JSON list of C-alpha atoms in Angstrom, two decimals:
[
{"chain": "A", "resi": 1, "resn": "MET", "atom": "CA", "xyz": [-22.39, -23.12, 2.01]},
{"chain": "A", "resi": 2, "resn": "GLY", "atom": "CA", "xyz": [-21.75, -20.47, -0.62]},
{"chain": "A", "resi": 3, "resn": "TYR", "atom": "CA", "xyz": [-21.70, -20.54, -4.37]},
{"chain": "A", "resi": 4, "resn": "GLU", "atom": "CA", "xyz": [-19.22, -23.18, -5.57]},
{"chain": "A", "resi": 5, "resn": "LEU", "atom": "CA", "xyz": [-16.72, -22.60, -8.36]},
{"chain": "A", "resi": 6, "resn": "ARG", "atom": "CA", "xyz": [-14.73, -25.49, -9.81]},
{"chain": "A", "resi": 7, "resn": "VAL", "atom": "CA", "xyz": [-11.42, -25.57, -11.61]},
{"chain": "A", "resi": 8, "resn": "GLU", "atom": "CA", "xyz": [-12.09, -27.90, -14.54]},
{"chain": "A", "resi": 9, "resn": "ARG", "atom": "CA", "xyz": [-9.65, -29.42, -17.00]},
{"chain": "A", "resi": 10, "resn": "GLU", "atom": "CA", "xyz": [-9.75, -31.84, -19.90]},
{"chain": "A", "resi": 11, "resn": "ILE", "atom": "CA", "xyz": [-7.24, -34.09, -18.10]},
{"chain": "A", "resi": 12, "resn": "PRO", "atom": "CA", "xyz": [-7.87, -34.60, -14.35]},
{"chain": "A", "resi": 13, "resn": "LEU", "atom": "CA", "xyz": [-5.55, -32.66, -12.08]},
{"chain": "A", "resi": 14, "resn": "GLY", "atom": "CA", "xyz": [-3.33, -34.92, -10.00]},
{"chain": "A", "resi": 15, "resn": "TYR", "atom": "CA", "xyz": [-1.87, -33.91, -6.66]},
{"chain": "A", "resi": 16, "resn": "THR", "atom": "CA", "xyz": [1.72, -34.04, -7.91]},
{"chain": "A", "resi": 17, "resn": "GLU", "atom": "CA", "xyz": [0.90, -31.76, -10.83]},
{"chain": "A", "resi": 18, "resn": "LEU", "atom": "CA", "xyz": [-0.98, -29.39, -8.51]},
{"chain": "A", "resi": 19, "resn": "ALA", "atom": "CA", "xyz": [1.99, -29.22, -6.14]},
{"chain": "A", "resi": 20, "resn": "ARG", "atom": "CA", "xyz": [4.39, -28.63, -9.04]},
{"chain": "A", "resi": 21, "resn": "SER", "atom": "CA", "xyz": [2.13, -25.91, -10.51]},
{"chain": "A", "resi": 22, "resn": "LEU", "atom": "CA", "xyz": [2.13, -24.05, -7.19]},
{"chain": "A", "resi": 23, "resn": "SER", "atom": "CA", "xyz": [5.83, -24.46, -6.46]},
{"chain": "A", "resi": 24, "resn": "ALA", "atom": "CA", "xyz": [7.80, -21.21, -6.48]},
{"chain": "A", "resi": 25, "resn": "GLU", "atom": "CA", "xyz": [10.82, -23.25, -7.63]},
{"chain": "A", "resi": 26, "resn": "THR", "atom": "CA", "xyz": [9.18, -24.51, -10.82]},
{"chain": "A", "resi": 27, "resn": "SER", "atom": "CA", "xyz": [6.72, -21.72, -11.60]},
{"chain": "A", "resi": 28, "resn": "PRO", "atom": "CA", "xyz": [7.61, -18.01, -11.54]},
{"chain": "A", "resi": 29, "resn": "GLU", "atom": "CA", "xyz": [3.89, -17.22, -11.90]},
{"chain": "A", "resi": 30, "resn": "ALA", "atom": "CA", "xyz": [3.11, -19.25, -8.76]},
{"chain": "A", "resi": 31, "resn": "ALA", "atom": "CA", "xyz": [5.88, -17.49, -6.86]},
{"chain": "A", "resi": 32, "resn": "GLU", "atom": "CA", "xyz": [4.43, -14.14, -7.85]},
{"chain": "A", "resi": 33, "resn": "ALA", "atom": "CA", "xyz": [0.88, -15.20, -6.88]},
{"chain": "A", "resi": 34, "resn": "GLY", "atom": "CA", "xyz": [2.06, -16.51, -3.49]},
{"chain": "A", "resi": 35, "resn": "PHE", "atom": "CA", "xyz": [-0.06, -19.66, -3.36]},
{"chain": "A", "resi": 36, "resn": "ASP", "atom": "CA", "xyz": [0.76, -22.42, -0.89]},
{"chain": "A", "resi": 37, "resn": "LEU", "atom": "CA", "xyz": [-0.59, -25.97, -0.77]},
{"chain": "A", "resi": 38, "resn": "ARG", "atom": "CA", "xyz": [-1.45, -27.24, 2.71]},
{"chain": "A", "resi": 39, "resn": "GLY", "atom": "CA", "xyz": [-2.86, -30.43, 4.09]},
{"chain": "A", "resi": 40, "resn": "LEU", "atom": "CA", "xyz": [-2.57, -33.98, 2.88]},
{"chain": "A", "resi": 41, "resn": "ARG", "atom": "CA", "xyz": [-2.39, -35.56, -0.55]},
{"chain": "A", "resi": 42, "resn": "GLU", "atom": "CA", "xyz": [-5.96, -36.83, -0.07]},
{"chain": "A", "resi": 43, "resn": "ALA", "atom": "CA", "xyz": [-7.48, -33.54, 1.05]},
{"chain": "A", "resi": 44, "resn": "GLY", "atom": "CA", "xyz": [-5.92, -30.14, 1.33]},
{"chain": "A", "resi": 45, "resn": "GLU", "atom": "CA", "xyz": [-6.28, -26.50, 0.56]},
{"chain": "A", "resi": 46, "resn": "VAL", "atom": "CA", "xyz": [-4.66, -23.80, -1.51]},
{"chain": "A", "resi": 47, "resn": "VAL", "atom": "CA", "xyz": [-4.00, -20.69, 0.55]},
{"chain": "A", "resi": 48, "resn": "VAL", "atom": "CA", "xyz": [-2.56, -17.26, -0.09]},
{"chain": "A", "resi": 49, "resn": "ARG", "atom": "CA", "xyz": [-1.36, -14.62, 2.33]},
{"chain": "A", "resi": 50, "resn": "PHE", "atom": "CA", "xyz": [-2.69, -11.07, 2.38]},
{"chain": "A", "resi": 51, "resn": "GLY", "atom": "CA", "xyz": [-1.31, -8.78, 5.05]},
{"chain": "A", "resi": 52, "resn": "ASP", "atom": "CA", "xyz": [-0.88, -10.74, 8.26]},
{"chain": "A", "resi": 53, "resn": "ALA", "atom": "CA", "xyz": [-3.52, -13.37, 7.47]},
{"chain": "A", "resi": 54, "resn": "THR", "atom": "CA", "xyz": [-3.66, -16.53, 5.37]},
{"chain": "A", "resi": 55, "resn": "HIS", "atom": "CA", "xyz": [-6.82, -17.11, 3.34]},
{"chain": "A", "resi": 56, "resn": "THR", "atom": "CA", "xyz": [-8.11, -20.35, 1.86]},
{"chain": "A", "resi": 57, "resn": "ILE", "atom": "CA", "xyz": [-8.74, -19.96, -1.86]},
{"chain": "A", "resi": 58, "resn": "ALA", "atom": "CA", "xyz": [-9.71, -23.52, -2.78]},
{"chain": "A", "resi": 59, "resn": "THR", "atom": "CA", "xyz": [-9.94, -27.00, -1.36]},
{"chain": "A", "resi": 60, "resn": "TRP", "atom": "CA", "xyz": [-8.39, -30.05, -2.97]},
{"chain": "A", "resi": 61, "resn": "SER", "atom": "CA", "xyz": [-9.79, -33.56, -3.05]},
{"chain": "A", "resi": 62, "resn": "THR", "atom": "CA", "xyz": [-7.81, -36.46, -4.51]},
{"chain": "A", "resi": 63, "resn": "SER", "atom": "CA", "xyz": [-10.96, -38.55, -4.88]},
{"chain": "A", "resi": 64, "resn": "ALA", "atom": "CA", "xyz": [-12.46, -35.91, -7.22]},
{"chain": "A", "resi": 65, "resn": "CYS", "atom": "CA", "xyz": [-9.10, -34.71, -8.66]},
{"chain": "A", "resi": 66, "resn": "ARG", "atom": "CA", "xyz": [-10.30, -31.14, -8.54]},
{"chain": "A", "resi": 67, "resn": "LEU", "atom": "CA", "xyz": [-10.07, -27.78, -6.85]},
{"chain": "A", "resi": 68, "resn": "VAL", "atom": "CA", "xyz": [-13.20, -26.11, -5.52]},
{"chain": "A", "resi": 69, "resn": "GLY", "atom": "CA", "xyz": [-13.64, -22.62, -4.09]},
{"chain": "A", "resi": 70, "resn": "GLU", "atom": "CA", "xyz": [-16.45, -20.60, -2.55]},
{"chain": "A", "resi": 71, "resn": "PRO", "atom": "CA", "xyz": [-15.38, -16.98, -2.97]},
{"chain": "A", "resi": 72, "resn": "ALA", "atom": "CA", "xyz": [-16.78, -14.37, -0.60]},
{"chain": "A", "resi": 73, "resn": "SER", "atom": "CA", "xyz": [-15.11, -11.39, -2.28]},
{"chain": "A", "resi": 74, "resn": "ASP", "atom": "CA", "xyz": [-13.88, -10.16, -5.65]},
{"chain": "A", "resi": 75, "resn": "TRP", "atom": "CA", "xyz": [-10.34, -10.71, -4.31]},
{"chain": "A", "resi": 76, "resn": "GLN", "atom": "CA", "xyz": [-11.02, -14.40, -3.68]},
{"chain": "A", "resi": 77, "resn": "LEU", "atom": "CA", "xyz": [-12.71, -14.72, -7.07]},
{"chain": "A", "resi": 78, "resn": "ALA", "atom": "CA", "xyz": [-9.67, -13.12, -8.72]},
{"chain": "A", "resi": 79, "resn": "GLN", "atom": "CA", "xyz": [-7.34, -15.47, -6.80]},
{"chain": "A", "resi": 80, "resn": "LEU", "atom": "CA", "xyz": [-9.38, -18.47, -8.01]},
{"chain": "A", "resi": 81, "resn": "ALA", "atom": "CA", "xyz": [-9.12, -17.24, -11.61]},
{"chain": "A", "resi": 82, "resn": "VAL", "atom": "CA", "xyz": [-5.33, -16.90, -11.28]},
{"chain": "A", "resi": 83, "resn": "LEU", "atom": "CA", "xyz": [-5.12, -20.36, -9.67]},
{"chain": "A", "resi": 84, "resn": "SER", "atom": "CA", "xyz": [-7.19, -21.84, -12.46]},
{"chain": "A", "resi": 85, "resn": "GLU", "atom": "CA", "xyz": [-4.83, -20.45, -15.09]},
{"chain": "A", "resi": 86, "resn": "LEU", "atom": "CA", "xyz": [-1.76, -21.71, -13.18]},
{"chain": "A", "resi": 87, "resn": "VAL", "atom": "CA", "xyz": [-3.02, -25.29, -13.32]},
{"chain": "A", "resi": 88, "resn": "GLY", "atom": "CA", "xyz": [-4.24, -25.03, -16.91]},
{"chain": "A", "resi": 89, "resn": "GLY", "atom": "CA", "xyz": [-7.91, -25.14, -16.02]},
{"chain": "A", "resi": 90, "resn": "ARG", "atom": "CA", "xyz": [-11.14, -23.29, -16.53]},
{"chain": "A", "resi": 91, "resn": "LEU", "atom": "CA", "xyz": [-13.03, -21.72, -13.61]},
{"chain": "A", "resi": 92, "resn": "THR", "atom": "CA", "xyz": [-16.68, -22.76, -13.85]},
{"chain": "A", "resi": 93, "resn": "GLY", "atom": "CA", "xyz": [-19.68, -21.84, -11.69]},
{"chain": "A", "resi": 94, "resn": "GLU", "atom": "CA", "xyz": [-22.56, -24.02, -10.60]},
{"chain": "A", "resi": 95, "resn": "ASP", "atom": "CA", "xyz": [-24.74, -22.62, -13.40]},
{"chain": "A", "resi": 96, "resn": "GLY", "atom": "CA", "xyz": [-22.14, -23.25, -16.11]},
{"chain": "A", "resi": 97, "resn": "GLU", "atom": "CA", "xyz": [-20.77, -19.72, -16.35]},
{"chain": "A", "resi": 98, "resn": "ILE", "atom": "CA", "xyz": [-17.04, -19.30, -16.97]},
{"chain": "A", "resi": 99, "resn": "TYR", "atom": "CA", "xyz": [-14.77, -16.90, -15.06]},
{"chain": "A", "resi": 100, "resn": "SER", "atom": "CA", "xyz": [-11.59, -15.86, -16.82]},
{"chain": "A", "resi": 101, "resn": "ILE", "atom": "CA", "xyz": [-8.94, -13.19, -17.14]},
{"chain": "A", "resi": 102, "resn": "ARG", "atom": "CA", "xyz": [-8.88, -11.47, -20.52]},
{"chain": "A", "resi": 103, "resn": "ASP", "atom": "CA", "xyz": [-6.55, -8.57, -21.23]},
{"chain": "A", "resi": 104, "resn": "GLY", "atom": "CA", "xyz": [-6.02, -8.07, -17.48]},
{"chain": "A", "resi": 105, "resn": "ILE", "atom": "CA", "xyz": [-9.76, -7.92, -16.75]},
{"chain": "A", "resi": 106, "resn": "LEU", "atom": "CA", "xyz": [-11.59, -10.51, -14.64]},
{"chain": "A", "resi": 107, "resn": "GLU", "atom": "CA", "xyz": [-14.85, -11.41, -16.34]},
{"chain": "A", "resi": 108, "resn": "GLN", "atom": "CA", "xyz": [-17.74, -13.84, -16.17]},
{"chain": "A", "resi": 109, "resn": "THR", "atom": "CA", "xyz": [-19.13, -15.24, -19.41]},
{"chain": "A", "resi": 110, "resn": "GLY", "atom": "CA", "xyz": [-22.64, -16.68, -19.34]},
{"chain": "A", "resi": 111, "resn": "SER", "atom": "CA", "xyz": [-24.94, -17.98, -22.01]},
{"chain": "A", "resi": 112, "resn": "ALA", "atom": "CA", "xyz": [-25.82, -14.53, -23.33]},
{"chain": "A", "resi": 113, "resn": "SER", "atom": "CA", "xyz": [-23.71, -11.96, -21.52]},
{"chain": "A", "resi": 114, "resn": "VAL", "atom": "CA", "xyz": [-20.31, -10.90, -20.23]},
{"chain": "A", "resi": 115, "resn": "LEU", "atom": "CA", "xyz": [-19.91, -9.31, -16.79]},
{"chain": "A", "resi": 116, "resn": "GLU", "atom": "CA", "xyz": [-16.65, -7.51, -15.98]},
{"chain": "A", "resi": 117, "resn": "PHE", "atom": "CA", "xyz": [-15.53, -7.50, -12.34]},
{"chain": "A", "resi": 118, "resn": "GLY", "atom": "CA", "xyz": [-12.62, -5.12, -12.94]},
{"chain": "A", "resi": 119, "resn": "LYS", "atom": "CA", "xyz": [-8.89, -5.00, -13.48]},
{"chain": "A", "resi": 120, "resn": "LEU", "atom": "CA", "xyz": [-7.17, -8.04, -12.02]},
{"chain": "A", "resi": 121, "resn": "GLU", "atom": "CA", "xyz": [-4.33, -6.05, -10.44]},
{"chain": "A", "resi": 122, "resn": "GLU", "atom": "CA", "xyz": [-6.80, -3.71, -8.69]},
{"chain": "A", "resi": 123, "resn": "LEU", "atom": "CA", "xyz": [-8.93, -6.59, -7.39]},
{"chain": "A", "resi": 124, "resn": "LEU", "atom": "CA", "xyz": [-5.86, -8.35, -6.00]},
{"chain": "A", "resi": 125, "resn": "ALA", "atom": "CA", "xyz": [-4.55, -5.14, -4.42]},
{"chain": "A", "resi": 126, "resn": "ALA", "atom": "CA", "xyz": [-7.92, -4.43, -2.75]},
{"chain": "A", "resi": 127, "resn": "GLY", "atom": "CA", "xyz": [-7.69, -7.51, -0.55]},
{"chain": "A", "resi": 128, "resn": "PRO", "atom": "CA", "xyz": [-10.19, -10.00, 0.79]},
{"chain": "A", "resi": 129, "resn": "SER", "atom": "CA", "xyz": [-12.95, -7.78, 2.17]},
{"chain": "A", "resi": 130, "resn": "SER", "atom": "CA", "xyz": [-16.21, -9.73, 2.04]},
{"chain": "A", "resi": 131, "resn": "TRP", "atom": "CA", "xyz": [-19.08, -8.97, -0.32]},
{"chain": "A", "resi": 132, "resn": "SER", "atom": "CA", "xyz": [-21.30, -8.75, 2.74]},
{"chain": "A", "resi": 133, "resn": "GLU", "atom": "CA", "xyz": [-19.26, -5.92, 4.32]}
]
C-alpha cells in the first residue's frame, strides 16, 4: 500500500453528487479532464484515459463518502488535485499536508513549507510514468 491521499470536504460527498461532478454533460471541466466513474454505487473508482490505457485515479466508498487515491507519479497526483477541485474538496495527505493547484502550479503545503511539483499542464501532458521508473 502506498501513501494515501484523501479528498476531504466540509459536507460529505454523496455518490449522486460525485457522478454529477464527473459528468461531461453537466460539467465542462469534467469533460476536459476526461474522468469516468466505474463500479457500483457502494464501491467504485474514478479513472482517466492516457494514450491507450485507463488509469485508476481514486477509489470511492459510499460507507466513508470519500475518494481516496495512492498516486505513483506526478501525473496521478495532478489528476487527484484536479479531481479534488471538481468535487469541491481539498486533497489531504496522511500527514495533514494539503495538495492544491495555485496559479496553474501543483503544490504541497505543509506546516512550515511549500513544495512545488510543477506546472499542472506539463504534469498532465507527461503522463503516468511511475516515480520508481
